[in-house]
Short mmCIF file of C-alpha atoms in Angstrom, two decimals:
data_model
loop_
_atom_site.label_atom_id
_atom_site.label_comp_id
_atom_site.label_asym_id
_atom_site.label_seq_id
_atom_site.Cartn_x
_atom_site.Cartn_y
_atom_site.Cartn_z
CA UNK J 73 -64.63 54.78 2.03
CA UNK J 74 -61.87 52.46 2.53
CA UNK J 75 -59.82 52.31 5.96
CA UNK J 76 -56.52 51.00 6.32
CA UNK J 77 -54.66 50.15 9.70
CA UNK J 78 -51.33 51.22 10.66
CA UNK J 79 -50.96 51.95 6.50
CA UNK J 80 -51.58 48.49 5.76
CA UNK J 81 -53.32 47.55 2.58
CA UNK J 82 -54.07 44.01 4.15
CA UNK J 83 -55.70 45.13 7.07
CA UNK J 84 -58.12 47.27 4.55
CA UNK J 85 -62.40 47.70 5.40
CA UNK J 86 -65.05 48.84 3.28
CA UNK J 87 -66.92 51.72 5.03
CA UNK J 88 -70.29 53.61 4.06
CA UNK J 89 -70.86 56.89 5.81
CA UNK J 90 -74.02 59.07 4.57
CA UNK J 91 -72.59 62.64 4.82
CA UNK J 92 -68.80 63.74 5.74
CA UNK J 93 -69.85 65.07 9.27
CA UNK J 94 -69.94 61.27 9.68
CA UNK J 95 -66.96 60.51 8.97
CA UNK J 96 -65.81 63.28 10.26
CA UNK J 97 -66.81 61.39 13.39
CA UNK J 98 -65.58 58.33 12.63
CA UNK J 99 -64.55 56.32 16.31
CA UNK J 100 -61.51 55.26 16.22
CA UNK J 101 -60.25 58.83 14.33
CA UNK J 102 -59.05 57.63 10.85
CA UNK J 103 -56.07 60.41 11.65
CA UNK J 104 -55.98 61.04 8.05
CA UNK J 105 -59.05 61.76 5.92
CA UNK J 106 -58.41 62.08 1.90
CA UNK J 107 -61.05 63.26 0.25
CA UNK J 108 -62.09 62.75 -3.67
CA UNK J 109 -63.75 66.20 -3.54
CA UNK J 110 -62.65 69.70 -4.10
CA UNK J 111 -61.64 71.50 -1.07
CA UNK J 112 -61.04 75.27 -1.03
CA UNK J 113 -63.05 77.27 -3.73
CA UNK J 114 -62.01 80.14 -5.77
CA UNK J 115 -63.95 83.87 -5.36
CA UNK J 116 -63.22 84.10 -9.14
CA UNK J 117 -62.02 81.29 -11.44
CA UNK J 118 -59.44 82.01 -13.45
CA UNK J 119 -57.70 79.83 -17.24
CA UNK J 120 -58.83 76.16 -16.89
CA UNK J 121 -59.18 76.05 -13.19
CA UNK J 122 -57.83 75.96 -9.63
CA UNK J 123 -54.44 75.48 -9.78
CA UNK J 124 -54.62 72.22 -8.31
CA UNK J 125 -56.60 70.91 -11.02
CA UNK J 126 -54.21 72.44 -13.85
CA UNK J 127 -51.23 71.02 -11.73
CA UNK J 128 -52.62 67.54 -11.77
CA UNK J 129 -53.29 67.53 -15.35
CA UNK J 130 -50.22 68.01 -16.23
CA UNK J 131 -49.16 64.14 -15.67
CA UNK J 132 -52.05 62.63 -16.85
CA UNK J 133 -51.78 62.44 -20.10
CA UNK J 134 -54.92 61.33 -21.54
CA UNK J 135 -57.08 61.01 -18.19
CA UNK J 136 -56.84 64.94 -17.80
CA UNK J 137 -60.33 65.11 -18.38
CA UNK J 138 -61.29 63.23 -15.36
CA UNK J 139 -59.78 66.59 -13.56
CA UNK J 140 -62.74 68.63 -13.90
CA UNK J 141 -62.38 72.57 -13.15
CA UNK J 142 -64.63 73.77 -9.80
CA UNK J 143 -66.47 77.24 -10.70
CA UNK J 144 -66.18 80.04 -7.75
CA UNK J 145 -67.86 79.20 -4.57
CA UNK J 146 -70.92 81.62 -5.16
CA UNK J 147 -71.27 79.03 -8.76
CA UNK J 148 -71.19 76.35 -6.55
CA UNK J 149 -73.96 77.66 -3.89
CA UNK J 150 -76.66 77.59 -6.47
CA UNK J 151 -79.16 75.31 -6.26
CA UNK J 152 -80.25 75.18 -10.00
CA UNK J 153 -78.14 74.52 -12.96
CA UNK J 154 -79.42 77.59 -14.75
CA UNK J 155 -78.48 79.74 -12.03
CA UNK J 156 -75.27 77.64 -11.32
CA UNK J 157 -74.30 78.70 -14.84
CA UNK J 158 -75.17 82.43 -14.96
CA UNK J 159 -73.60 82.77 -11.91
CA UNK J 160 -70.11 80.85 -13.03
CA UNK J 161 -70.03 82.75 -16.52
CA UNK J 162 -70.01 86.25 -14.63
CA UNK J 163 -67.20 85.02 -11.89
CA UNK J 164 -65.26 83.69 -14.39
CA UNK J 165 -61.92 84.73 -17.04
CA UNK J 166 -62.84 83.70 -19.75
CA UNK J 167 -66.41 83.13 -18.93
CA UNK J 168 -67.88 79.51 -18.64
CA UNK J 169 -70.87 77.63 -17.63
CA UNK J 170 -70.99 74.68 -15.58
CA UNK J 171 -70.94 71.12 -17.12
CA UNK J 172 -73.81 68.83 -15.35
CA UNK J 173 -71.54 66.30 -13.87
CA UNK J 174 -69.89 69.13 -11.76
CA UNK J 175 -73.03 70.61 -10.84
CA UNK J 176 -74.58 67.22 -9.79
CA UNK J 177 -71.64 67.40 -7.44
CA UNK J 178 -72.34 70.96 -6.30
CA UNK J 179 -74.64 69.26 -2.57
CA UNK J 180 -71.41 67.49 -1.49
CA UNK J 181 -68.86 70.34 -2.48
CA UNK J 182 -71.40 72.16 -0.21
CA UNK J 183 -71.00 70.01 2.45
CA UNK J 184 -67.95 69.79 3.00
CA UNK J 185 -67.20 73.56 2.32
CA UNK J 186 -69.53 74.45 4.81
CA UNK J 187 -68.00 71.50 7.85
CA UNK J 188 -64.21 72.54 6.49
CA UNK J 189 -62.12 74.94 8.29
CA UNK J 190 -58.39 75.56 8.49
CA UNK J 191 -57.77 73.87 11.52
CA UNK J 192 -59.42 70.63 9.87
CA UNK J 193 -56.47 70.47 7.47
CA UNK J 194 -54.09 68.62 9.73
CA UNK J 195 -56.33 65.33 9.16
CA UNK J 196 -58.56 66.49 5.91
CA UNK J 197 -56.75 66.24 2.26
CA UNK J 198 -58.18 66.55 -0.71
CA UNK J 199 -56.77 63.45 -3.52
CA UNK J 200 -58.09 62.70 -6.84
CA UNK J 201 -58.09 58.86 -7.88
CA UNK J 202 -56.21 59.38 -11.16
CA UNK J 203 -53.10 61.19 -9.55
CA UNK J 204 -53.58 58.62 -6.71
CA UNK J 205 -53.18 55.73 -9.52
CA UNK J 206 -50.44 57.72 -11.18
CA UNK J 207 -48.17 58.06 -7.93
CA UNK J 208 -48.90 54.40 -7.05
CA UNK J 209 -48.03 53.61 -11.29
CA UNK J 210 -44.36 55.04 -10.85
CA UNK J 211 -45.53 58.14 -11.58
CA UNK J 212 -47.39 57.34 -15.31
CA UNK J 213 -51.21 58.00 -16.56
CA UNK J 214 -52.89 54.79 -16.45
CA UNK J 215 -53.24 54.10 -20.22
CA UNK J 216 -56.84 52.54 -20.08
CA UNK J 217 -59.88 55.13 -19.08
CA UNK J 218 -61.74 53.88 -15.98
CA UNK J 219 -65.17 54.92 -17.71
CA UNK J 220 -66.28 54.56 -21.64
CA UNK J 221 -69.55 56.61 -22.45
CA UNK J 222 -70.21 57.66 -19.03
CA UNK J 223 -70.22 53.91 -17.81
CA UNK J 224 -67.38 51.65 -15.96
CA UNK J 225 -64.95 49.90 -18.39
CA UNK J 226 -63.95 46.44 -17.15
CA UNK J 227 -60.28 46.34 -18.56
CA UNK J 228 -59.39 50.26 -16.87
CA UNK J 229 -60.75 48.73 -13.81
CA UNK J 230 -59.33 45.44 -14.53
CA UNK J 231 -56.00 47.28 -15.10
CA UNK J 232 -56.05 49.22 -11.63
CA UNK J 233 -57.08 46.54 -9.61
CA UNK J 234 -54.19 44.75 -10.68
CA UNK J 235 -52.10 48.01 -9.47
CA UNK J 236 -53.83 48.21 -5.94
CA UNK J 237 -53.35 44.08 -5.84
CA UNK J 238 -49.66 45.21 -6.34
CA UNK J 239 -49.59 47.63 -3.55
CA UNK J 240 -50.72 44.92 -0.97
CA UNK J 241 -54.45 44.56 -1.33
CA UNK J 242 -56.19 41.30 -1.37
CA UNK J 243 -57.70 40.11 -4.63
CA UNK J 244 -61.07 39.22 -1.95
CA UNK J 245 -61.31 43.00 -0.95
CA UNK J 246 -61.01 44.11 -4.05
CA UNK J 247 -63.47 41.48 -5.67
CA UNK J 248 -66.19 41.43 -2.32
CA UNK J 249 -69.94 41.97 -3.24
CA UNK J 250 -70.67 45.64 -2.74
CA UNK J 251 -73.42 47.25 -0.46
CA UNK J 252 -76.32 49.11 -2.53
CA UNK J 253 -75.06 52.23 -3.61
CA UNK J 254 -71.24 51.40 -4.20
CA UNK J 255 -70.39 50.46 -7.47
CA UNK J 256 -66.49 48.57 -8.25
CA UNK J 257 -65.16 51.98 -9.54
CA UNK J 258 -65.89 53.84 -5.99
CA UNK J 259 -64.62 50.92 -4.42
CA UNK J 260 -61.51 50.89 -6.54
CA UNK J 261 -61.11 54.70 -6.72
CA UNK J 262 -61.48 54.91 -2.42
CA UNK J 263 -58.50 52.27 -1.80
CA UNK J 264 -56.28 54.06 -3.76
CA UNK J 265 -57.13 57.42 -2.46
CA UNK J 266 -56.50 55.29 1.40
CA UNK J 267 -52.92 54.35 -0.43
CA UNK J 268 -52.29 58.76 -0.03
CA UNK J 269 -53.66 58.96 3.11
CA UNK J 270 -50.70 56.44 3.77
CA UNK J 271 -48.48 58.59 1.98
CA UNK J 272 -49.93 62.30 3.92
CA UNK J 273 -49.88 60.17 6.91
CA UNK J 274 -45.78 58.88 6.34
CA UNK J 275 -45.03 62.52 4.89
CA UNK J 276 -44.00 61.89 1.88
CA UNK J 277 -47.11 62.74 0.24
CA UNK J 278 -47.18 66.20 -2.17
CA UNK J 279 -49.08 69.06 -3.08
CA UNK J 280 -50.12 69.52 -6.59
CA UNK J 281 -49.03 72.50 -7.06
CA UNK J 282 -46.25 72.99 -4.55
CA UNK J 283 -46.94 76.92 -4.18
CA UNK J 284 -50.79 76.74 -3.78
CA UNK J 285 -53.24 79.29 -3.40
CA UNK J 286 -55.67 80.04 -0.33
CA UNK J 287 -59.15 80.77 -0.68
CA UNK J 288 -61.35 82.96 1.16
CA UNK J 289 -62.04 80.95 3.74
CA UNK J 290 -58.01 80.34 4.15
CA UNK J 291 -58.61 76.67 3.12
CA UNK J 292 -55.92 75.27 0.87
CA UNK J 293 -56.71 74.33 -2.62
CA UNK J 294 -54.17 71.73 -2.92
CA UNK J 295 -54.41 68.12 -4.26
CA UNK J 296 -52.20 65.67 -2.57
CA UNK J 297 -50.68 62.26 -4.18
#
C-alpha cells in the first residue's frame, strides 16, 4: 500500500501489510482506506455485473476489461473453482461461470467481506486503478494497457508513471527497488488508488454509479474515483 500525508504525493511511503485486519490497524489511522478489491457482493448477479463495475466501464474505453464482474457472495465463498462455478451459473441472469483470475481473488474478497461492516465505510472505499488513472488523466482511458499476455508492459507503466510523476510524486518513489512480493504495477496501481483516498478524503471524490445498490450485508457496492 502506499500512504500519503496530509494528501501529499511528496510525503508518499511504501507499506506491506499481510492481511487487511492489518491495515485495518494501521497506527497512526490512515483516516481513509481505498481499497483495489470489491466491496459489497450481490445475492444474485445480474447483466455484466455489479453496477459499479458496469458504471466504471463505461469511461474506459478499451481498459474495460480490467473491470472484472464479482459473482454473488455464496460464488465467492467456495473454496474450489469447480464449485465456485456451479455455484455462480445457478445465482446468476444469464448464467456464468467464474473466470480463474477472479476466483484466485475469491481468499481476499473473503477477507475483507467477512472484517467489513457498514460502520467501516466512513474510512473503507473501494477504487479500481484504471478509473483512479482516468480521474487523475482528465477524465480519459489511458490509451496503453498496463499488462500484455497476462504480464506487465513497460510503456503502459511507463505511461502512468509519468501521470502519477505529474500529480506530485517523486520519480525515486516511483523508481525505488521493491520488497519481495511487490511488483512495479502494484506499486504503481496503489499510489494512484492513495491519489482517491485524497480525493474521498477532500470530498470531492464520486461514486460510480451515483444511485448504488446495497447488498445484504447493507455494504455499499460503490467504486469511488
Amino acid at each position: 500500500m502506499v500512504l500519503i500525508r496530509d494528501g501529499e504525493a511528496g510525503t508518499a511511503r511504501l507499506r506491506i501489510a499481510g492481511d487487511f485486519s492489518a491495515v485495518l490497524d494501521l497506527v497512526p489511522d490512515p483516516g481513509i482506506l481505498a481499497v483495489d478489491m470489491p466491496i459489497g457482493l450481490p445475492d444474485r448477479l445480474l447483466a455484466r455485473g455489479r453496477g459499479a463495475e458496469q458504471a466504471a466501464r463505461r469511461h474506459l474505453e478499451d481498459r474495460q476489461s480490467s473491470v472484472f464482474a464479482v459473482p454473488s457472495r455464496d460464488a465467492v465463498y467456495c473454496e474450489d473453482y469447480s464449485s465456485a462455478c456451479d455455484v455462480a451459473f445457478q445465482t446468476s441472469e444469464p448464467p456464468r461461470k467464474v473466470s480463474k483470475q477472479c476466483f484466485y481473488l475469491f481468499p481476499k474478497i473473503r477477507e475483507i467481506d467477512g472484517l467489513m461492516t457498514p460502520d467501516l465505510e466512513m474510512r473503507v472505499y473501494e477504487v479500481h486503478p484504471e478509473l483512479a488513472f482516468w480521474r487523475l488523466n482528465g477524465e480519459q482511458a489511458m490509451s496503453l494497457p498496463k499488462k500484455v499476455k497476462s504480464r506487465a508492459s513497460g510503456p503502459g507503466l511507463d505511461q502512468r508513471r509519468e501521470l502519477l510523476v505529474s500529480c506530485g510524486y517523486s520519480p525515486e518513489f516511483l523508481d525505488q527497488k521493491l520488497p519481495s512480493g511487490c511488483g512495479r504495477d502494484d506499486l504503481i496501481d496503489a499510489a494512484a488508488n492513495a491519489l482517491i483516498a485524497k480525493r474521498i478524503h477532500s470530498g470531492i471524490a464520486e461514486p460510480f454509479p451515483k444511485d448504488y445498490q446495497r447488498d445484504g450485508k447493507g455494504l455499499r457496492m460503490a467504486i469511488w474515483a
